[in-house]
Short mmCIF file of C-alpha atoms in Angstrom, two decimals:
data_model
loop_
_atom_site.label_atom_id
_atom_site.label_comp_id
_atom_site.label_asym_id
_atom_site.label_seq_id
_atom_site.Cartn_x
_atom_site.Cartn_y
_atom_site.Cartn_z
CA UNK A 29 133.69 -46.55 195.72
CA UNK A 30 134.50 -48.35 192.47
CA UNK A 31 137.90 -47.66 190.89
CA UNK A 32 138.51 -47.82 187.14
CA UNK A 33 141.89 -47.69 185.33
CA UNK A 34 142.55 -46.34 181.84
CA UNK A 35 145.85 -46.73 179.98
CA UNK A 36 147.30 -44.73 177.10
CA UNK A 37 150.23 -46.61 175.56
CA UNK A 38 151.31 -43.89 173.13
CA UNK A 39 154.34 -43.50 170.89
CA UNK A 40 156.31 -41.62 173.54
CA UNK A 41 155.10 -43.03 176.84
CA UNK A 42 152.63 -45.07 178.84
CA UNK A 43 150.17 -43.10 180.98
CA UNK A 44 147.75 -44.54 183.54
CA UNK A 45 144.86 -42.76 185.21
CA UNK A 46 142.69 -44.27 187.92
CA UNK A 47 139.21 -42.78 188.33
CA UNK A 48 136.20 -43.34 190.52
CA UNK A 49 132.89 -44.39 189.02
CA UNK A 50 131.94 -40.68 188.98
CA UNK A 51 134.93 -39.87 186.76
CA UNK A 52 137.09 -38.19 189.40
CA UNK A 53 140.80 -38.85 188.89
CA UNK A 54 142.34 -40.18 192.10
CA UNK A 55 145.86 -41.06 190.97
CA UNK A 56 148.06 -41.25 187.87
CA UNK A 57 151.30 -42.84 186.67
CA UNK A 58 153.65 -42.62 183.74
CA UNK A 59 156.68 -44.34 182.17
CA UNK A 60 158.61 -43.52 179.02
CA UNK A 61 158.90 -45.56 175.82
CA UNK A 62 162.01 -45.93 173.68
CA UNK A 63 162.38 -43.56 170.74
CA UNK A 64 162.45 -44.76 167.14
CA UNK A 65 160.01 -46.10 164.59
CA UNK A 66 160.51 -49.75 165.53
CA UNK A 67 160.36 -50.95 169.12
CA UNK A 68 160.59 -54.28 170.92
CA UNK A 69 157.07 -54.72 172.39
CA UNK A 70 158.66 -55.95 175.61
CA UNK A 71 159.64 -52.31 176.22
CA UNK A 72 155.94 -51.37 176.11
CA UNK A 73 155.13 -54.16 178.56
CA UNK A 74 157.85 -53.01 180.96
CA UNK A 75 156.60 -49.42 180.68
CA UNK A 76 153.01 -50.51 181.37
CA UNK A 77 154.04 -52.31 184.56
CA UNK A 78 156.17 -49.34 185.61
CA UNK A 79 153.34 -46.87 184.95
CA UNK A 80 150.89 -49.01 186.92
CA UNK A 81 153.34 -49.06 189.82
CA UNK A 82 153.82 -45.28 189.52
CA UNK A 83 150.04 -44.92 189.78
CA UNK A 84 149.98 -46.82 193.05
CA UNK A 85 149.19 -50.22 191.61
CA UNK A 86 145.89 -51.89 190.78
CA UNK A 87 144.83 -52.99 194.26
CA UNK A 88 141.14 -52.16 194.59
CA UNK A 89 140.69 -51.49 190.86
CA UNK A 90 137.66 -53.25 189.37
CA UNK A 91 138.26 -52.75 185.64
CA UNK A 92 140.98 -51.64 183.24
CA UNK A 93 141.29 -51.02 179.52
CA UNK A 94 144.29 -50.19 177.32
CA UNK A 95 144.24 -47.69 174.46
CA UNK A 96 147.27 -47.48 172.22
CA UNK A 97 148.94 -46.01 169.19
CA UNK A 98 147.14 -47.20 166.07
CA UNK A 99 148.35 -49.30 163.16
CA UNK A 100 151.64 -50.75 164.46
CA UNK A 101 152.57 -54.29 163.47
CA UNK A 102 153.25 -56.91 166.15
CA UNK A 103 153.91 -60.34 164.62
CA UNK A 104 153.94 -63.53 166.71
CA UNK A 105 155.14 -67.05 165.95
CA UNK A 106 153.23 -70.21 166.84
CA UNK A 107 154.77 -70.17 170.33
CA UNK A 108 153.52 -66.64 171.07
CA UNK A 109 156.97 -65.05 170.77
CA UNK A 110 157.48 -61.71 169.05
CA UNK A 111 159.29 -62.39 165.76
CA UNK A 112 160.85 -58.96 165.23
CA UNK A 113 160.60 -55.44 166.69
CA UNK A 114 157.20 -53.88 166.06
CA UNK A 115 156.95 -51.34 163.26
CA UNK A 116 155.20 -48.20 164.50
CA UNK A 117 152.65 -46.08 162.67
CA UNK A 118 155.33 -43.51 161.84
CA UNK A 119 157.71 -45.98 160.22
CA UNK A 120 157.57 -45.05 156.53
CA UNK A 121 159.69 -47.85 155.07
CA UNK A 122 156.45 -49.45 153.85
CA UNK A 123 155.48 -46.51 151.60
CA UNK A 124 156.47 -48.55 148.53
CA UNK A 125 154.44 -51.48 149.80
CA UNK A 126 151.40 -49.20 150.15
CA UNK A 127 151.79 -48.09 146.54
CA UNK A 128 152.11 -51.70 145.41
CA UNK A 129 148.94 -52.77 147.22
CA UNK A 130 147.01 -49.86 145.69
CA UNK A 131 148.32 -50.76 142.22
CA UNK A 132 147.19 -54.36 142.67
CA UNK A 133 143.69 -53.71 144.05
CA UNK A 134 142.87 -50.06 143.30
CA UNK A 135 141.99 -47.12 145.49
CA UNK A 136 138.24 -47.47 145.04
CA UNK A 137 138.26 -51.15 145.97
CA UNK A 138 140.24 -50.51 149.15
CA UNK A 139 137.96 -47.62 150.12
CA UNK A 140 134.86 -49.70 149.48
CA UNK A 141 136.12 -52.76 151.35
CA UNK A 142 137.95 -51.13 154.28
CA UNK A 143 136.80 -47.49 154.35
CA UNK A 144 140.34 -46.25 153.66
CA UNK A 145 143.11 -46.22 151.09
CA UNK A 146 146.29 -47.67 152.62
CA UNK A 147 149.28 -45.50 153.46
CA UNK A 148 152.57 -46.44 155.08
CA UNK A 149 151.03 -46.11 158.56
CA UNK A 150 148.57 -48.98 158.09
CA UNK A 151 149.30 -52.54 159.22
CA UNK A 152 148.70 -54.17 155.83
CA UNK A 153 151.49 -52.16 154.24
CA UNK A 154 153.90 -53.21 156.97
CA UNK A 155 152.98 -56.85 156.43
CA UNK A 156 153.65 -56.48 152.71
CA UNK A 157 157.01 -54.89 153.51
CA UNK A 158 157.79 -57.82 155.83
CA UNK A 159 156.86 -60.32 153.13
CA UNK A 160 159.20 -58.68 150.62
CA UNK A 161 162.07 -57.47 152.83
CA UNK A 162 162.24 -60.24 155.48
CA UNK A 163 160.66 -63.35 153.93
CA UNK A 164 162.08 -65.71 156.57
CA UNK A 165 160.40 -63.66 159.32
CA UNK A 166 157.17 -63.47 157.33
CA UNK A 167 157.14 -67.25 156.96
CA UNK A 168 157.12 -67.62 160.77
CA UNK A 169 154.10 -65.35 161.34
CA UNK A 170 151.30 -67.24 163.07
CA UNK A 171 149.36 -64.21 164.39
CA UNK A 172 149.23 -60.47 163.79
CA UNK A 173 148.33 -58.04 166.56
CA UNK A 174 148.29 -54.31 167.15
CA UNK A 175 150.15 -52.71 170.07
CA UNK A 176 147.21 -52.49 172.46
CA UNK A 177 146.00 -55.99 171.45
CA UNK A 178 149.32 -57.45 172.49
CA UNK A 179 149.43 -55.52 175.79
CA UNK A 180 145.89 -56.63 176.65
CA UNK A 181 146.89 -60.22 175.88
CA UNK A 182 149.91 -59.96 178.17
CA UNK A 183 147.86 -58.33 180.95
CA UNK A 184 145.60 -61.39 180.90
CA UNK A 185 148.59 -63.65 181.48
CA UNK A 186 149.25 -64.81 177.91
CA UNK A 187 152.61 -64.83 176.15
CA UNK A 188 155.40 -67.27 175.25
CA UNK A 189 154.82 -69.17 178.48
CA UNK A 190 151.12 -69.44 177.69
CA UNK A 191 150.76 -68.98 173.92
CA UNK A 192 146.99 -68.85 173.46
CA UNK A 193 146.89 -67.02 170.12
CA UNK A 194 143.13 -67.48 169.96
CA UNK A 195 142.86 -65.30 173.10
CA UNK A 196 144.00 -62.18 171.21
CA UNK A 197 141.28 -59.52 171.05
CA UNK A 198 140.86 -56.05 169.63
CA UNK A 199 138.09 -53.54 169.01
CA UNK A 200 136.49 -51.97 165.94
CA UNK A 201 138.58 -48.79 166.02
CA UNK A 202 141.89 -50.64 165.94
CA UNK A 203 140.73 -53.22 163.40
CA UNK A 204 139.66 -50.42 161.05
CA UNK A 205 143.24 -49.13 160.82
CA UNK A 206 144.69 -52.35 159.42
CA UNK A 207 143.42 -52.16 155.80
CA UNK A 208 142.01 -55.68 156.10
CA UNK A 209 138.83 -55.12 158.14
CA UNK A 210 135.54 -53.61 157.02
CA UNK A 211 133.80 -50.97 159.16
CA UNK A 212 130.66 -51.62 157.12
CA UNK A 213 130.42 -55.41 157.56
CA UNK A 214 132.35 -55.63 160.83
CA UNK A 215 134.41 -58.55 159.53
CA UNK A 216 138.05 -59.26 158.72
CA UNK A 217 138.77 -59.30 154.99
CA UNK A 218 141.15 -62.25 154.86
CA UNK A 219 141.68 -61.92 151.14
CA UNK A 220 143.30 -58.54 151.83
CA UNK A 221 145.38 -59.99 154.68
CA UNK A 222 146.70 -62.63 152.29
CA UNK A 223 147.33 -59.98 149.63
CA UNK A 224 149.55 -58.20 152.17
CA UNK A 225 151.31 -61.06 153.97
CA UNK A 226 151.13 -63.71 151.29
CA UNK A 227 149.12 -66.10 153.46
CA UNK A 228 146.65 -66.14 156.32
CA UNK A 229 147.32 -65.85 160.05
CA UNK A 230 145.45 -65.69 163.36
CA UNK A 231 143.78 -62.30 163.86
CA UNK A 232 142.32 -60.94 167.11
CA UNK A 233 138.65 -61.37 167.87
CA UNK A 234 136.92 -58.00 167.40
CA UNK A 235 134.93 -57.16 170.52
CA UNK A 236 131.95 -54.77 170.78
CA UNK A 237 132.33 -51.46 172.66
CA UNK A 238 131.23 -52.96 175.98
CA UNK A 239 133.07 -56.25 175.40
CA UNK A 240 135.32 -57.94 177.93
CA UNK A 241 138.70 -59.21 176.86
CA UNK A 242 138.78 -61.31 180.00
CA UNK A 243 139.44 -61.17 183.74
CA UNK A 244 142.92 -61.08 185.28
CA UNK A 245 143.96 -64.31 186.95
CA UNK A 246 146.73 -63.08 189.25
CA UNK A 247 149.53 -64.62 187.19
CA UNK A 248 151.08 -61.24 186.32
CA UNK A 249 153.13 -59.77 189.18
CA UNK A 250 151.50 -56.61 190.49
CA UNK A 251 148.17 -57.30 188.76
CA UNK A 252 145.61 -58.74 191.19
CA UNK A 253 143.13 -61.39 190.10
CA UNK A 254 139.54 -60.53 189.31
CA UNK A 255 139.97 -57.26 187.35
CA UNK A 256 137.72 -56.94 184.31
CA UNK A 257 139.73 -56.07 181.19
CA UNK A 258 138.02 -54.10 178.42
CA UNK A 259 138.59 -54.48 174.70
CA UNK A 260 140.95 -51.53 174.34
CA UNK A 261 140.91 -49.00 171.50
CA UNK A 262 142.98 -46.93 169.11
CA UNK A 263 144.27 -43.67 170.53
CA UNK A 264 142.05 -41.29 168.57
CA UNK A 265 138.91 -43.35 169.14
CA UNK A 266 139.71 -43.51 172.84
CA UNK A 267 140.21 -39.73 172.95
CA UNK A 268 136.75 -39.31 171.44
CA UNK A 269 135.35 -41.39 174.32
CA UNK A 270 137.34 -39.40 176.85
CA UNK A 271 136.05 -36.13 175.42
CA UNK A 272 132.48 -37.49 175.31
CA UNK A 273 132.39 -36.33 171.68
CA UNK A 274 129.17 -36.88 169.77
CA UNK A 275 127.76 -36.37 166.27
CA UNK A 276 128.49 -32.84 165.10
CA UNK A 277 131.80 -32.67 166.98
CA UNK A 278 135.16 -32.36 165.27
CA UNK A 279 138.27 -33.09 167.32
CA UNK A 280 141.44 -31.25 166.26
CA UNK A 281 144.39 -32.81 168.06
CA UNK A 282 147.86 -31.22 167.98
CA UNK A 283 150.51 -33.67 169.09
CA UNK A 284 153.58 -35.17 167.44
CA UNK A 285 151.27 -35.60 164.48
CA UNK A 286 148.09 -33.65 163.87
CA UNK A 287 144.71 -35.29 163.54
CA UNK A 288 141.23 -34.12 162.72
CA UNK A 289 138.41 -36.58 163.28
CA UNK A 290 134.67 -36.51 163.55
CA UNK A 291 132.08 -38.64 165.28
CA UNK A 292 129.67 -40.01 162.69
CA UNK A 293 126.69 -42.33 162.62
CA UNK A 294 127.48 -43.60 159.11
CA UNK A 295 130.60 -45.13 157.52
CA UNK A 296 132.63 -43.17 154.98
CA UNK A 297 134.74 -44.23 152.01
CA UNK A 298 137.05 -41.68 150.41
CA UNK A 299 138.73 -43.16 147.33
CA UNK A 300 141.03 -40.12 147.16
CA UNK A 301 142.59 -41.36 150.39
CA UNK A 302 142.44 -38.03 152.22
CA UNK A 303 139.92 -39.17 154.82
CA UNK A 304 140.43 -42.53 156.52
CA UNK A 305 137.07 -44.17 157.21
CA UNK A 306 137.81 -45.60 160.64
CA UNK A 307 135.37 -47.05 163.13
CA UNK A 308 134.88 -45.49 166.55
CA UNK A 309 135.10 -47.13 169.96
CA UNK A 310 131.42 -46.52 170.71
CA UNK A 311 129.90 -48.49 167.83
CA UNK A 312 129.85 -45.64 165.32
CA UNK A 313 132.41 -44.28 162.91
CA UNK A 314 135.41 -41.97 163.09
CA UNK A 315 136.42 -40.41 159.75
CA UNK A 316 139.94 -39.06 160.27
CA UNK A 317 142.59 -36.98 158.55
CA UNK A 318 146.18 -37.06 159.79
CA UNK A 319 149.07 -34.68 159.20
CA UNK A 320 152.71 -35.32 160.05
CA UNK A 321 153.63 -31.73 160.88
CA UNK A 322 152.01 -30.49 164.06
CA UNK A 323 153.49 -29.58 167.45
CA UNK A 324 157.05 -30.07 166.24
CA UNK A 325 156.53 -27.14 163.87
CA UNK A 326 156.10 -25.00 166.97
CA UNK A 327 159.06 -26.67 168.69
CA UNK A 328 161.32 -25.93 165.73
CA UNK A 329 160.14 -22.33 165.42
CA UNK A 330 160.58 -21.67 169.12
CA UNK A 331 164.10 -23.08 168.94
CA UNK A 332 164.89 -20.92 165.91
CA UNK A 333 163.71 -17.79 167.70
CA UNK A 334 165.36 -18.79 170.97
CA UNK A 335 162.14 -18.62 173.01
CA UNK A 336 159.91 -20.92 175.01
CA UNK A 337 156.36 -21.71 173.93
CA UNK A 338 154.80 -19.03 176.09
CA UNK A 339 156.95 -16.37 174.43
CA UNK A 340 156.27 -17.87 170.99
CA UNK A 341 152.57 -17.40 171.67
CA UNK A 342 153.05 -13.81 172.83
CA UNK A 343 155.14 -12.98 169.75
CA UNK A 344 152.61 -14.51 167.36
CA UNK A 345 149.79 -12.41 168.75
CA UNK A 346 151.85 -9.25 168.10
CA UNK A 347 151.64 -9.85 164.33
CA UNK A 348 148.43 -9.26 162.36
CA UNK A 349 146.33 -12.11 160.92
CA UNK A 350 147.95 -13.50 157.75
CA UNK A 351 151.29 -12.06 158.97
CA UNK A 352 151.37 -9.39 156.25
CA UNK A 353 151.80 -12.08 153.59
CA UNK A 354 154.46 -14.24 155.31
CA UNK A 355 153.43 -17.89 154.79
CA UNK A 356 154.98 -21.09 156.14
CA UNK A 357 154.02 -24.34 154.41
CA UNK A 358 155.33 -26.59 157.20
CA UNK A 359 156.18 -29.85 155.45
CA UNK A 360 159.33 -30.33 157.54
CA UNK A 361 158.93 -34.13 157.62
CA UNK A 362 157.26 -34.54 154.26
CA UNK A 363 153.51 -34.81 154.64
CA UNK A 364 150.85 -37.49 154.89
CA UNK A 365 147.89 -35.24 154.02
CA UNK A 366 148.40 -34.29 151.27
CA UNK A 367 150.45 -37.40 150.51
CA UNK A 368 153.84 -35.78 149.81
CA UNK A 369 156.44 -37.89 151.62
CA UNK A 370 159.33 -36.14 149.83
CA UNK A 371 158.16 -32.55 150.31
CA UNK A 372 160.03 -29.95 152.35
CA UNK A 373 158.88 -26.83 154.15
CA UNK A 374 158.92 -23.38 152.56
CA UNK A 375 158.78 -19.90 154.07
CA UNK A 376 157.71 -17.30 151.52
CA UNK A 377 156.60 -13.69 151.46
CA UNK A 378 159.72 -12.37 153.16
CA UNK A 379 160.13 -8.59 152.98
CA UNK A 380 161.81 -6.07 155.22
CA UNK A 381 158.42 -5.62 156.89
CA UNK A 382 157.84 -9.37 157.53
CA UNK A 383 161.38 -10.39 158.47
CA UNK A 384 160.45 -9.98 162.11
CA UNK A 385 160.19 -12.43 164.99
CA UNK A 386 156.42 -11.89 165.57
CA UNK A 387 155.67 -12.49 161.88
CA UNK A 388 157.72 -15.71 161.80
CA UNK A 389 156.01 -16.95 164.98
CA UNK A 390 152.58 -16.15 163.55
CA UNK A 391 153.33 -17.75 160.18
CA UNK A 392 154.41 -20.98 161.90
CA UNK A 393 151.19 -21.28 163.89
CA UNK A 394 149.02 -20.30 160.94
CA UNK A 395 150.76 -22.79 158.64
CA UNK A 396 150.35 -25.66 161.08
CA UNK A 397 146.67 -24.85 161.62
CA UNK A 398 145.96 -24.36 157.91
CA UNK A 399 147.12 -27.93 157.29
CA UNK A 400 144.64 -29.12 159.90
CA UNK A 401 141.94 -26.87 158.45
CA UNK A 402 142.38 -28.69 155.14
CA UNK A 403 141.52 -31.84 157.07
CA UNK A 404 138.39 -30.21 158.47
CA UNK A 405 137.32 -29.29 154.94
CA UNK A 406 137.95 -32.82 153.68
CA UNK A 407 135.76 -34.34 156.39
CA UNK A 408 132.98 -31.81 155.86
CA UNK A 409 133.09 -32.47 152.11
CA UNK A 410 131.83 -36.00 152.83
CA UNK A 411 128.62 -34.53 154.21
CA UNK A 412 129.61 -34.83 157.88
CA UNK A 413 128.22 -31.93 159.95
CA UNK A 414 130.55 -29.82 162.08
CA UNK A 415 128.91 -27.82 164.84
CA UNK A 416 132.03 -27.28 166.94
CA UNK A 417 135.74 -28.09 166.94
CA UNK A 418 137.33 -29.40 170.13
CA UNK A 419 140.99 -28.32 170.20
CA UNK A 420 143.15 -30.73 172.23
CA UNK A 421 146.81 -31.58 172.76
CA UNK A 422 149.51 -29.69 174.60
CA UNK A 423 149.62 -26.92 171.98
CA UNK A 424 145.92 -26.22 172.49
CA UNK A 425 146.79 -24.47 175.76
CA UNK A 426 148.70 -21.78 173.83
CA UNK A 427 146.65 -18.57 173.64
CA UNK A 428 147.97 -17.91 170.14
CA UNK A 429 147.16 -21.42 168.89
CA UNK A 430 143.61 -21.26 170.26
CA UNK A 431 142.97 -17.75 168.95
CA UNK A 432 144.41 -18.43 165.50
CA UNK A 433 142.49 -21.72 165.31
CA UNK A 434 139.28 -19.77 165.77
CA UNK A 435 140.38 -17.43 162.94
CA UNK A 436 141.40 -20.27 160.60
CA UNK A 437 138.73 -22.91 161.20
CA UNK A 438 135.31 -21.99 159.85
CA UNK A 439 133.57 -23.59 162.83
CA UNK A 440 133.20 -22.56 166.51
CA UNK A 441 136.23 -23.61 168.57
CA UNK A 442 136.24 -24.93 172.13
CA UNK A 443 139.29 -25.83 174.21
CA UNK A 444 138.61 -28.60 176.77
CA UNK A 445 140.40 -28.43 180.08
CA UNK A 446 143.86 -30.08 179.97
CA UNK A 447 143.69 -33.83 180.48
CA UNK A 448 144.87 -37.26 179.41
CA UNK A 449 141.91 -37.88 177.14
CA UNK A 450 143.16 -41.11 175.56
CA UNK A 451 143.62 -42.70 178.99
CA UNK A 452 140.33 -41.13 180.08
CA UNK A 453 138.58 -42.79 177.15
CA UNK A 454 140.12 -46.13 178.08
CA UNK A 455 138.68 -45.68 181.57
CA UNK A 456 135.25 -44.99 180.03
CA UNK A 457 135.58 -48.23 178.09
CA UNK A 458 136.68 -50.15 181.20
CA UNK A 459 133.66 -48.90 183.14
CA UNK A 460 131.42 -49.82 180.20
CA UNK A 461 132.82 -53.38 180.20
CA UNK A 462 132.33 -53.63 183.96
CA UNK A 463 128.76 -52.34 184.23
CA UNK A 464 127.32 -52.74 180.73
CA UNK A 465 126.52 -49.02 180.59
CA UNK A 466 128.61 -46.23 179.07
CA UNK A 467 129.41 -43.56 181.68
CA UNK A 468 128.96 -39.91 180.63
CA UNK A 469 131.61 -38.05 182.58
CA UNK A 470 131.42 -34.29 182.06
CA UNK A 471 134.29 -32.50 180.34
CA UNK A 472 134.66 -28.77 180.98
CA UNK A 473 135.72 -26.61 178.03
CA UNK A 474 136.27 -22.96 177.13
CA UNK A 475 134.64 -21.56 173.99
CA UNK A 476 136.54 -18.99 171.92
CA UNK A 477 133.83 -16.36 171.59
CA UNK A 478 134.31 -13.01 169.90
CA UNK A 479 137.08 -14.20 167.54
CA UNK A 480 136.20 -13.61 163.91
CA UNK A 481 136.97 -16.00 161.06
CA UNK A 482 139.75 -14.56 158.82
CA UNK A 483 139.48 -16.25 155.40
CA UNK A 484 142.55 -14.53 153.91
CA UNK A 485 144.81 -16.67 156.14
CA UNK A 486 143.67 -19.85 154.39
CA UNK A 487 143.66 -18.17 150.97
CA UNK A 488 147.32 -17.12 151.22
CA UNK A 489 148.32 -20.55 152.56
CA UNK A 490 146.47 -22.40 149.81
CA UNK A 491 148.14 -20.31 147.11
CA UNK A 492 151.59 -21.24 148.41
CA UNK A 493 150.75 -24.86 149.27
CA UNK A 494 149.43 -25.51 145.76
CA UNK A 495 152.92 -24.76 144.43
CA UNK A 496 154.53 -27.22 146.82
CA UNK A 497 154.39 -30.55 144.93
CA UNK A 498 156.15 -29.08 141.90
CA UNK A 499 159.10 -27.58 143.66
CA UNK A 500 159.60 -28.96 147.17
CA UNK A 501 161.34 -32.31 146.82
CA UNK A 502 164.30 -33.81 148.60
#
């Protein structure tokens, strides 16, 4: 029996699953990450080792791959040391840098060259921020890596004690989130790197989907020699692998942030910046829309009503679709799509009839899902077919969220069985690197049949959301 390990180094934690070559999960492990929008990468490394230990170690494992949170900036000096804490995807201090880069090159040029228009999440904007805010640190940068690139490098025994910067590797999905790599040509755009950082630096080698980053040499305590290490991937691209998503599938993921992405055979370029034209981890493309306000909308509403999530779901299903006109536009943390970093949330349509707990619960879920439905529309507007929507994330297990999603999204909805799909996708990639063939492990899902689309939910939300930019500012 061959054992394969997949790792999800996410914003909140590191999760490890170990599967057989048939896809059966045999053991799992987990360790937490520090909170905040900048983190010392050594904390990720410690969490990875702890999660591997919690999963029973890697003895007998033949291959491993690491998926991770996209976009973050890890900068290394010539000796392989981390120069400053890594800026995470959700660190917005580089919003001004993103605007400056767009002013200098133009939205259309960025979209054409990289598939996306930069926002504060992307690595290039963080490098520009570093150049302007911490020039001494920027001057020391010899290499730029993404979180999973750096972890893969460390797993192979590299680091300050063995500073082989040319051994850094990444994959297409991660490279496509930097704003200086082209999904169309498959090459780094060093002119854009220099526009961001002010000069060039070592960048990871971009491996193909079945590529090997290397083989462990036994120099890392607890990591036996001889394990094949896959290229790794960005979290959303890895989830697509774990879900075995294919052309025609939309994945709607409700986590700390919300994402909608599709599997596509052709690259996309949206000069408006709504859809990011990322690459996938299987050699194709992954057009994606991200929202900032997702599961935490439900957390905040449950706290307000003094209930747990199960009771929030029950309350929401007591109220009618469209909540009798009560609408929540849930921009609690500003918003990325649409790009309104200074917006705030609004609850409107309050009457004596709607000032009820079920209506508030329903409005919260509808508002969160309407924001994601806008992402579905944006992707479909690029000519990408949508035959089904796969609803994933912890919130997808809520009966109210699943039911209302089927009412809001104008596409059939399926809810896959609960699972760690990012880590599962990393295991798919590890097996691919080991054998040269992509495994197709079955994923069971439940289809929401008999739930009718209710267009008035979106219509009421759109009417209120369109007023938002003019009046909702901090």
